[in-house]
Short mmCIF file of C-alpha atoms and ligand atoms in Angstrom, two decimals:
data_model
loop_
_atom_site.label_atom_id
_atom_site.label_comp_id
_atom_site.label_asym_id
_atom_site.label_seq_id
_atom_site.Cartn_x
_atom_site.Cartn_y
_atom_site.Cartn_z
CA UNK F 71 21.21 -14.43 -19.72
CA UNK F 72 17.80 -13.21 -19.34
CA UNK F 73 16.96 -9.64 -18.00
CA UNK F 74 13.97 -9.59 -15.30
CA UNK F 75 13.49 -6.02 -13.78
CA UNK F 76 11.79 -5.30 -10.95
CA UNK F 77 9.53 -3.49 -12.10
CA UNK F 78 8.26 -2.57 -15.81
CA UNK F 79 5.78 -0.13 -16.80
CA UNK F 80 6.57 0.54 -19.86
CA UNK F 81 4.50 -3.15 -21.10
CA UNK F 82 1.68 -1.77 -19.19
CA UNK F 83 1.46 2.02 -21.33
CA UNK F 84 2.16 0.24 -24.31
CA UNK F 85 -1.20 -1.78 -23.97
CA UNK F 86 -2.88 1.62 -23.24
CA UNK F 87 -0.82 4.20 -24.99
CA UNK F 88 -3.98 5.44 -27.02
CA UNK F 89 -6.82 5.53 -24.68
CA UNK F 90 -4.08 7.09 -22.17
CA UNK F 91 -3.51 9.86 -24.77
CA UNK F 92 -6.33 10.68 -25.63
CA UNK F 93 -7.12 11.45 -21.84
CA UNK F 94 -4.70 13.98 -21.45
CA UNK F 95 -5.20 15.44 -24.11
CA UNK F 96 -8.88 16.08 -23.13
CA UNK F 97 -7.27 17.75 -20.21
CA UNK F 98 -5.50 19.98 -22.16
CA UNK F 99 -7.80 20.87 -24.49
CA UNK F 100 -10.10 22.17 -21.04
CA UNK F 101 -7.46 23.70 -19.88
CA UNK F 102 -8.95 23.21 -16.40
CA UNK F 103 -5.83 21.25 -14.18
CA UNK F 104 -6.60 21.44 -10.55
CA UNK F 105 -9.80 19.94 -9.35
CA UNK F 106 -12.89 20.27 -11.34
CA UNK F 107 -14.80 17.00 -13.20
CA UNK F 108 -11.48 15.17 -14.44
CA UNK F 109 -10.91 14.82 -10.41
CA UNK F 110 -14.97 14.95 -9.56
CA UNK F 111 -15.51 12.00 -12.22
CA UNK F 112 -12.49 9.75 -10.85
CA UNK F 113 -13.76 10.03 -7.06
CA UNK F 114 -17.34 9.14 -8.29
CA UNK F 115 -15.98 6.33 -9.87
CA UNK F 116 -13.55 5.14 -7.76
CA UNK F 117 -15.85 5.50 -4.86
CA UNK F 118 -18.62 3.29 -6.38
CA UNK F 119 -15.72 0.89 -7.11
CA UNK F 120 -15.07 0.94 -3.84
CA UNK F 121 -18.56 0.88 -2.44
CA UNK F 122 -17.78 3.62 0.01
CA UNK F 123 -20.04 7.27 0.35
CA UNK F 124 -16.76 9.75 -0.29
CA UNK F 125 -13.69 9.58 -2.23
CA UNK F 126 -11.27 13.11 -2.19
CA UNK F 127 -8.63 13.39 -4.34
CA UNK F 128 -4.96 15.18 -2.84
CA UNK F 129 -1.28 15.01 -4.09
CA UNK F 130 -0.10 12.33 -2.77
CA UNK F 131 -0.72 9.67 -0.35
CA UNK F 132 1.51 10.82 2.54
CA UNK F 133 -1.01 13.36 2.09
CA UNK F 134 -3.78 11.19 2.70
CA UNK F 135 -2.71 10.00 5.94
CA UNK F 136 -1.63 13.57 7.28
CA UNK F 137 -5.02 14.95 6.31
CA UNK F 138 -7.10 12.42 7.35
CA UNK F 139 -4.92 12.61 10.82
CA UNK F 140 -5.59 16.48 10.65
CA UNK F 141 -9.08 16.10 10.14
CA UNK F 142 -9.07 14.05 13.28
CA UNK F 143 -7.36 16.74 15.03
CA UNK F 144 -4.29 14.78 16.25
CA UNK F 145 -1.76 16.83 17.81
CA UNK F 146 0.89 17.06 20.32
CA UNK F 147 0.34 14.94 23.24
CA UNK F 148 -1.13 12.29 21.17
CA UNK F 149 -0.16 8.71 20.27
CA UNK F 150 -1.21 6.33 17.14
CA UNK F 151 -0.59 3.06 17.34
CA UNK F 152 0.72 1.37 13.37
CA UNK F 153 3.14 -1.08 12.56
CA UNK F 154 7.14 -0.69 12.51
CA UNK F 155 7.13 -2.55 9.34
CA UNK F 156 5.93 -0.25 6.56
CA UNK F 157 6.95 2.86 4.30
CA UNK F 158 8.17 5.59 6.93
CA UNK F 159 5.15 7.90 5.44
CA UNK F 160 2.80 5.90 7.66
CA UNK F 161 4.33 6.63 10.58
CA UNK F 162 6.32 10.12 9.92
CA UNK F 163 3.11 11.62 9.53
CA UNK F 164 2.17 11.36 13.36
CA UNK F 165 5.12 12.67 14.00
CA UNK F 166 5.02 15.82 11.84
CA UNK F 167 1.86 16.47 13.79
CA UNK F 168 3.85 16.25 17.04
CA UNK F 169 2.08 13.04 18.02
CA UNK F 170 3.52 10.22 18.96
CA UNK F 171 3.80 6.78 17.02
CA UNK F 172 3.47 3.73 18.82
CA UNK F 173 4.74 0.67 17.11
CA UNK F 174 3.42 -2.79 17.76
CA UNK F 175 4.96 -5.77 16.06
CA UNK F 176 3.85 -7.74 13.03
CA UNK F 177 2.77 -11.61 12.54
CA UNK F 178 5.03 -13.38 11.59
CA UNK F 179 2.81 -14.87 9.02
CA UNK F 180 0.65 -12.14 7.15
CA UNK F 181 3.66 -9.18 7.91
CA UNK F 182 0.53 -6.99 9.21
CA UNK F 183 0.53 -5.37 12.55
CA UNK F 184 -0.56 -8.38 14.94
CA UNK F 185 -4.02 -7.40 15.39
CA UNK F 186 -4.33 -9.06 18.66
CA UNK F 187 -1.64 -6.82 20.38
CA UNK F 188 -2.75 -3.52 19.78
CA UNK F 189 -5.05 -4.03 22.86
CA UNK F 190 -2.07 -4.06 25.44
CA UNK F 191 -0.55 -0.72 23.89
CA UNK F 192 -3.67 1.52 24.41
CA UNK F 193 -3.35 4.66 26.65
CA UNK F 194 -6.09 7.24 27.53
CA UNK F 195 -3.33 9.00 24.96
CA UNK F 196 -4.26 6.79 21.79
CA UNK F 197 -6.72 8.97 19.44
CA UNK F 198 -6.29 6.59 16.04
CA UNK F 199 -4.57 3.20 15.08
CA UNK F 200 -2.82 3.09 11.31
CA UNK F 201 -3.59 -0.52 9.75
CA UNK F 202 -1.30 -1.01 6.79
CA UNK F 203 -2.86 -3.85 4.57
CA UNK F 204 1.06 -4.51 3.98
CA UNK F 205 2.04 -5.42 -0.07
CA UNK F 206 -1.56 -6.21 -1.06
CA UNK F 207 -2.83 -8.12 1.99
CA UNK F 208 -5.47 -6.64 3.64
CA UNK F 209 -5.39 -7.21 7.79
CA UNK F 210 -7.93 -8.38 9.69
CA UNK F 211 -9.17 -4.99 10.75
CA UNK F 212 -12.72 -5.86 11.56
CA UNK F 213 -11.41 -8.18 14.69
CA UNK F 214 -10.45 -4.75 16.11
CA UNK F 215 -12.68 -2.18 14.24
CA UNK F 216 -15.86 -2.70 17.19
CA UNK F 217 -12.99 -2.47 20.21
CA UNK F 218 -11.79 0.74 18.72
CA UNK F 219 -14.94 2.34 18.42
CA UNK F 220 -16.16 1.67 21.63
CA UNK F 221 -12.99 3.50 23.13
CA UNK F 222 -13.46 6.15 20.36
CA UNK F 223 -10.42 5.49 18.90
CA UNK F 224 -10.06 5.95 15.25
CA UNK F 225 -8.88 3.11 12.77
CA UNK F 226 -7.21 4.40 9.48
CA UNK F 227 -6.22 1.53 6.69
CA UNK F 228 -3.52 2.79 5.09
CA UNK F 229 -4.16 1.34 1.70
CA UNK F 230 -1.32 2.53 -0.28
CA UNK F 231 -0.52 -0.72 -1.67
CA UNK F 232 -3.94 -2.64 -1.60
CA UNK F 233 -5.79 -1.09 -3.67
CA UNK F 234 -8.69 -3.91 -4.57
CA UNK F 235 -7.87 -5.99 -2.13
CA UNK F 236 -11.08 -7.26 0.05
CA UNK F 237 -11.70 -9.00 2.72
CA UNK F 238 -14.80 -11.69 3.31
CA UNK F 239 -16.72 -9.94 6.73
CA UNK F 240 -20.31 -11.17 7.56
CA UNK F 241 -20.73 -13.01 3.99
CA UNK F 242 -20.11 -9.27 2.22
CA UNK F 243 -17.12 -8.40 0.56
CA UNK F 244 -15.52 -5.33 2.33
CA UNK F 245 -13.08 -3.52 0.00
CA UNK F 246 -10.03 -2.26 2.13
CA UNK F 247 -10.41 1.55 2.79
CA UNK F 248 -14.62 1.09 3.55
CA UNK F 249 -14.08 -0.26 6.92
CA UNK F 250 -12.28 2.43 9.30
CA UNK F 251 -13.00 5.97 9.83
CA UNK F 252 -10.55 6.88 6.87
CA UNK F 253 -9.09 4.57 3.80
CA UNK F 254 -5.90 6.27 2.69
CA UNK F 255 -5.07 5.26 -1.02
CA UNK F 256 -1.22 6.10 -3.13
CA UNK F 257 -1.34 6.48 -6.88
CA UNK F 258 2.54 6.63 -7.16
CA UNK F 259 3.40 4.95 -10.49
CA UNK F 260 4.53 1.34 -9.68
CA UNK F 261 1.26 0.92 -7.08
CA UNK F 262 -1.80 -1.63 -8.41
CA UNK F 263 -3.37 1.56 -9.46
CA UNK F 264 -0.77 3.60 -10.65
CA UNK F 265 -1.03 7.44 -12.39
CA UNK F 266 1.99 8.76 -14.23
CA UNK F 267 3.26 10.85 -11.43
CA UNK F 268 2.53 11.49 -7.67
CA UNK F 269 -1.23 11.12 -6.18
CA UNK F 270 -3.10 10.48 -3.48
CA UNK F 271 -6.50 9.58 -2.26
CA UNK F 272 -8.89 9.41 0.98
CA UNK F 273 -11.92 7.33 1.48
CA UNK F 274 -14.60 7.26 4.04
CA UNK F 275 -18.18 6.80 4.85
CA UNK F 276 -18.25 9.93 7.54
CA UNK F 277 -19.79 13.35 5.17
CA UNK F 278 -18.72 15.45 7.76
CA UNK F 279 -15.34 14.56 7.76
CA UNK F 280 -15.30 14.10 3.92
CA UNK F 281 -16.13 17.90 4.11
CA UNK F 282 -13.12 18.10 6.42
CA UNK F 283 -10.78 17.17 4.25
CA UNK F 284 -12.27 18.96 1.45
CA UNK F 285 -11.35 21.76 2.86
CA UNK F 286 -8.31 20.63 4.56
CA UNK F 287 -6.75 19.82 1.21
CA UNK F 288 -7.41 23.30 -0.24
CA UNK F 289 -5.37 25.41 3.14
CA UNK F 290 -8.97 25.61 5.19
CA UNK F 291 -10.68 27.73 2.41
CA UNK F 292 -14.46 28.09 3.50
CA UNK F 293 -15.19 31.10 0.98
CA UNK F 294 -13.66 33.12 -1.50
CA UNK F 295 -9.95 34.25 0.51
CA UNK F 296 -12.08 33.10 3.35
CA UNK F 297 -9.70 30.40 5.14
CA UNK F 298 -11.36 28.47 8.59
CA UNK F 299 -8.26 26.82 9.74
CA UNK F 300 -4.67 25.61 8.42
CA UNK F 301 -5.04 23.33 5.67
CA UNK F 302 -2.15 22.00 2.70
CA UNK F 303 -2.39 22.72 -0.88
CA UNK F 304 -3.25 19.25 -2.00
CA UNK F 305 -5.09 18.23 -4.72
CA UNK F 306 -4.97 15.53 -7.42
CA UNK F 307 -3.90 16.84 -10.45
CA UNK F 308 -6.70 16.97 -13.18
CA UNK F 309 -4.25 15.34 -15.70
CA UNK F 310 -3.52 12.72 -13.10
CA UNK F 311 -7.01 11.97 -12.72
CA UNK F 312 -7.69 11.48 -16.37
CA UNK F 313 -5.29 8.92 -16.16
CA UNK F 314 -5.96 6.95 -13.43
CA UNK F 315 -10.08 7.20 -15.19
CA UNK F 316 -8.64 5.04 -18.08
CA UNK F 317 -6.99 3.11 -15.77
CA UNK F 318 -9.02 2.24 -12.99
CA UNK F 319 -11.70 -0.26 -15.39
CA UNK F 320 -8.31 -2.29 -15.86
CA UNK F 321 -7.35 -2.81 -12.44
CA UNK F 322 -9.03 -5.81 -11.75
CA UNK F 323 -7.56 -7.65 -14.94
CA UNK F 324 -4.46 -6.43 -13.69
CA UNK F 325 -4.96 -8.01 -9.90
CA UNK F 326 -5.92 -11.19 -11.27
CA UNK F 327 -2.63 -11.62 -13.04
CA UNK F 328 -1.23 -10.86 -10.15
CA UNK F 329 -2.66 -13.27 -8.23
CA UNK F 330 -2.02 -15.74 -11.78
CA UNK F 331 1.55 -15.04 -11.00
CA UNK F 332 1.52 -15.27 -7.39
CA UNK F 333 0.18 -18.80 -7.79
CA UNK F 334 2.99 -19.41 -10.03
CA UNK F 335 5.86 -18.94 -8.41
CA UNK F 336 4.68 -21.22 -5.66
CA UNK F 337 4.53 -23.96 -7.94
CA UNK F 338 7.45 -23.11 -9.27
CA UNK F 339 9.12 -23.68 -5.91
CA UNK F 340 7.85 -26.40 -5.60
CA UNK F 341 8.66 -27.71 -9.01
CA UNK F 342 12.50 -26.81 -8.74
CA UNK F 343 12.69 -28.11 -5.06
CA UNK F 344 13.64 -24.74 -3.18
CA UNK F 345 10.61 -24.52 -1.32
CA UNK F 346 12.45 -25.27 1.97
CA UNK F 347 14.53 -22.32 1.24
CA UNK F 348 12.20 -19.84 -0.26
CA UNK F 349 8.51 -19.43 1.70
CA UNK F 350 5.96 -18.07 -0.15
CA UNK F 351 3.67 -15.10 1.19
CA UNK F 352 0.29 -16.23 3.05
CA UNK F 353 -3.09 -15.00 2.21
CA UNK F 354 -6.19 -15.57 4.51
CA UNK F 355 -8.28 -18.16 2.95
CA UNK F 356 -11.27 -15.29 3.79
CA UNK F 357 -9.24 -12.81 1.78
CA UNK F 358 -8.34 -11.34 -1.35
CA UNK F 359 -4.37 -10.37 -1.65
CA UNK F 360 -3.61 -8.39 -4.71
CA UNK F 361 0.26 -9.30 -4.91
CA UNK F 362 1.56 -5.57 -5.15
CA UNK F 363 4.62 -7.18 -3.85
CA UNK F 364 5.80 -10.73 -4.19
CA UNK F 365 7.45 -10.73 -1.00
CA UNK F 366 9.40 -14.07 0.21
CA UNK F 367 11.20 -14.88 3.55
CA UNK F 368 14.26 -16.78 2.09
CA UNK F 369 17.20 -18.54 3.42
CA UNK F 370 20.53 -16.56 2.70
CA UNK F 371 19.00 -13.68 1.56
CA UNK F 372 21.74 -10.84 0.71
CA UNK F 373 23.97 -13.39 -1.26
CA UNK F 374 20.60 -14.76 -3.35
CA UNK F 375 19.68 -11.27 -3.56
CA UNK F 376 23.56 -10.34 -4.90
CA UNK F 377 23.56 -13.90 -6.72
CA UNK F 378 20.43 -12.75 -8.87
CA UNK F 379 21.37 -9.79 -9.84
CA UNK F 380 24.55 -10.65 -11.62
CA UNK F 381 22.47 -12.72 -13.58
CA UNK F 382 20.01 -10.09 -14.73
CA UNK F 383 17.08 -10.84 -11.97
CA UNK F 384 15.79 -7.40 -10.34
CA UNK F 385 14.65 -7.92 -6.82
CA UNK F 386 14.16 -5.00 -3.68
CA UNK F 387 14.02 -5.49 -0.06
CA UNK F 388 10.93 -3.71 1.74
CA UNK F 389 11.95 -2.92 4.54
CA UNK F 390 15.64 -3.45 5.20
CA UNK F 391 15.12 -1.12 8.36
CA UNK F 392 12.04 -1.56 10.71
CA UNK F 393 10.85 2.00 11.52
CA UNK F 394 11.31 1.77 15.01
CA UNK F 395 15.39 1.81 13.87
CA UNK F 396 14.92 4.81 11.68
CA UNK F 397 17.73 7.40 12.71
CA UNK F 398 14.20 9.61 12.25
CA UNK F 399 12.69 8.35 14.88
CA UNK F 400 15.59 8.11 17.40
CA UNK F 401 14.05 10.29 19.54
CA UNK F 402 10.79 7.63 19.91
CA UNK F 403 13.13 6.21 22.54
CA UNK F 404 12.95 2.22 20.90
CA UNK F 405 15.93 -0.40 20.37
CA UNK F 406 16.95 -2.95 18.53
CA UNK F 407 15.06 -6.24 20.20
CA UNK F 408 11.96 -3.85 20.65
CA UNK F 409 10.31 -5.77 17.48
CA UNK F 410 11.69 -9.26 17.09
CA UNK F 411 9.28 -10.14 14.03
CA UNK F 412 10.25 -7.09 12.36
CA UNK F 413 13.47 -7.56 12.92
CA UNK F 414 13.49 -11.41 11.64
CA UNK F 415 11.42 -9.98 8.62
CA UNK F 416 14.23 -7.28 7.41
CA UNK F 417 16.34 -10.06 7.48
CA UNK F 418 15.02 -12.73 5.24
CA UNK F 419 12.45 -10.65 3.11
CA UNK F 420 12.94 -10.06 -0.14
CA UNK F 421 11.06 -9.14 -3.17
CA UNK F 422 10.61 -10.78 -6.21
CA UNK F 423 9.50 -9.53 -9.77
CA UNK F 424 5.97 -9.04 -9.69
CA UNK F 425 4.10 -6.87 -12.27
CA UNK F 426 0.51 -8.30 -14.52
CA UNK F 427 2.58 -8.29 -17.38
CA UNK F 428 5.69 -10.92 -16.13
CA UNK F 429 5.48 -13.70 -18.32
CA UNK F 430 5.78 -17.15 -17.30
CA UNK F 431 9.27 -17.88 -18.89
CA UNK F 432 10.75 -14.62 -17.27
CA UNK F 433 8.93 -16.09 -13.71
CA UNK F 434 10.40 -19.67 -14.97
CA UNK F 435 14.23 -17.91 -14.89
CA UNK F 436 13.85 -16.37 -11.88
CA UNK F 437 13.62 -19.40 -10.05
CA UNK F 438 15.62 -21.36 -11.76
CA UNK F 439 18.17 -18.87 -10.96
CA UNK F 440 17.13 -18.88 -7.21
CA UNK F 441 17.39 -23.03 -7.82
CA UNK F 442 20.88 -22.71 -9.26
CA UNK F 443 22.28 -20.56 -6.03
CA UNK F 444 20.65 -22.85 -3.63
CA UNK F 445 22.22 -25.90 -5.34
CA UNK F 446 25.21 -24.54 -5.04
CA UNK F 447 25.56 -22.48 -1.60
C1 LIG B 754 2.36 1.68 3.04
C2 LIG B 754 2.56 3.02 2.41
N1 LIG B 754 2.05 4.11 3.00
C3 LIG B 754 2.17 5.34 2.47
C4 LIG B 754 2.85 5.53 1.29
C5 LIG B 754 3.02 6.92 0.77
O1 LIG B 754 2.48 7.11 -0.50
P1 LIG B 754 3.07 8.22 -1.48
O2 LIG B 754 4.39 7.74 -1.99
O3 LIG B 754 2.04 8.32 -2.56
O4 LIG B 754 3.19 9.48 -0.71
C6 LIG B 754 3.39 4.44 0.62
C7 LIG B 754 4.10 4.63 -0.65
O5 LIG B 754 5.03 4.01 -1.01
C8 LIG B 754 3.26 3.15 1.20
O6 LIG B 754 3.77 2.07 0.60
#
């Protein structure tokens, strides 16, 4: 029996172990850990990566969304419209402002918030809409970016799992995060671009509210013990920074294999006859998805799911709970039925191995293993 995790970082640090030492240790030896030009150097170069004006480090990025929602000024009263099919940071962060979310439900076909029915659930309330570019693929935000700014509302990506990801718009490429008011980026450890601990980061194109959350991130300090407002104490760590510095030139290797693999595995299907089972993820022929999930719809899902694991095949399911179900957000007033394609999706989802290092015999396994259970159930 083979063994296929989930997830592997350790083949990643291995191919990096140097440079990645020697980066810390450059921290160290400045003895300088919060802020200063380890964290300066990575938001000039992630946001010329990016092709976007600012870039601001903080801890985390649930941190990105709640600042760049507190820069906004959301607050009781309030609703933002996002997606019930996501990582409950997205949402929980309106709420810990004492807004309101608003779900709206996903296509069936990309898993992003269906773009074309966020129209029907504006209020004179609405003061932002979250767009998660869900496991890599970015949504079509420009159909709705124009709308939204007319009725000055403001559109945040959450990007937590995209990083890289682009979308074709007017013959330019448009890196997610450069399009709405703020691009909200995670660095947690298994993400495209991942640092060895928790960090976060916020894009946008507006200096003013770059300056915003500049000082949001550092509890409202305008001068020395001089503080304008409430802020949060968070920043990137500067040893955090250094890492994702060595890591950032790599990413783009990294999403091609991704994509290498993605590509794969629907052969693969194909070649071992389970594609009527198993369908693969879609990706907009004007797009660039960057795989940080391998996410399937499949038939039978929790006995597969049981099925590969006792023979040595990690897989997760994102999300087995739409958010709109959360026990957290009971008082939101929503029910099951409220979300249909949600609903289907927590079903029949499930998430295969997918990491730049998976080799093709370890992909090969895995669905002969998925081949083997179909044959037989
Ligand atoms: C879509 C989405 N939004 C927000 C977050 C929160 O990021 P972090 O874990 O860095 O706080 C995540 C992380 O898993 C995520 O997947």
């Amino acid at each position: 029996m083979m063994n296929v995790p989930a997830f592997d970082l350790k083949r990643n640090y291995e191919m990096l172990k140097d440079e990645l030492k020697d980066a810390v240790n450059r921290v160290l030896e400045s003895q300088r850990f919060i802020l200063g030009e380890e964290v300066e150097g990575f938001e000039r170069e992630v946001a010329s990566y990016l092709g976007v004006s600012n870039a601001l480090g903080c801890a985390s990025g649930t941190d990105a969304l709640l600042l760049s929602l507190m820069a906004l000024g959301i607050r009781e009263g309030d609703e933002v419209i996002t997606t019930p099919y996501t990582f409950f940071a997205t949402a929980s962060v309106v709420s810990r402002l004492g807004a309101r979310p608003v779900f709206v439900d996903i296509d069936p076909v990309t898993y992003n918030i269906d773009i074309d029915k966020i129209y029907d659930h504006i209020t004179p309330k609405t003061k932002a809409v979250i767009v998660v570019h869900l496991f890599g693929h970015m949504a079509q935000v420009e159909k709705i970016e124009g709308l939204l700014r007319d009725k000055r509302i403001y559109l945040i990506e959450d990007c937590a799992q995209s990083f890289g990801a682009w979308r074709k718009i007017d013959d330019d490429i448009r890196y997610c995060g450069t399009i709405g008011t703020f691009g909200c980026f995670s660095f947690y450890p298994t993400k495209n671009l991942g640092g060895y601990g928790d960090g976060g980061l916020v894009t946008t194109n507006d200096d003013y509210l770059a300056d915003r959350i500049r000082k949001l991130r550092v509890h409202g300090l305008c001068g020395e013990y001089v503080h304008e407002e409430l802020g949060m104490n968070s920043r990137l760590d500067a040893i955090q920074a250094a890492i994702l510095r060595c890591r950032l030139p790599h990413v783009d290797e990294w999403n091609k294999q991704r994509r290498i693999i993605a590509e794969r595995y629907r052969i693969l299907f194909d070649t071992y006859g389970i594609s009527e089972f198993v369908k693969s993820p879609h990706e907009d022929t004007d797009g660039y998805h960057v795989f940080h999930q391998y996410v399937v719809r499949c038939d039978k899902r929790d006995e597969l799911m049981k099925y590969l694991t006792e023979n040595g095949v990690g897989t997760r399911v994102y999300y087995p709970l739409p958010l709109h179900l959360q026990p957290a957000f009971s008082s939101l007033g929503y029910k099951m039925g409220d979300f249909p394609q949600a609903e289907a999706l927590s079903k029949n989802s499930l998430s295969l191995p997918m990491y730049p290092e998976l080799l093709p015999e370890e992909q090969e396994y895995v669905v002969d293993t998925m081949a083997k259970f179909y044959r037989s159930n």
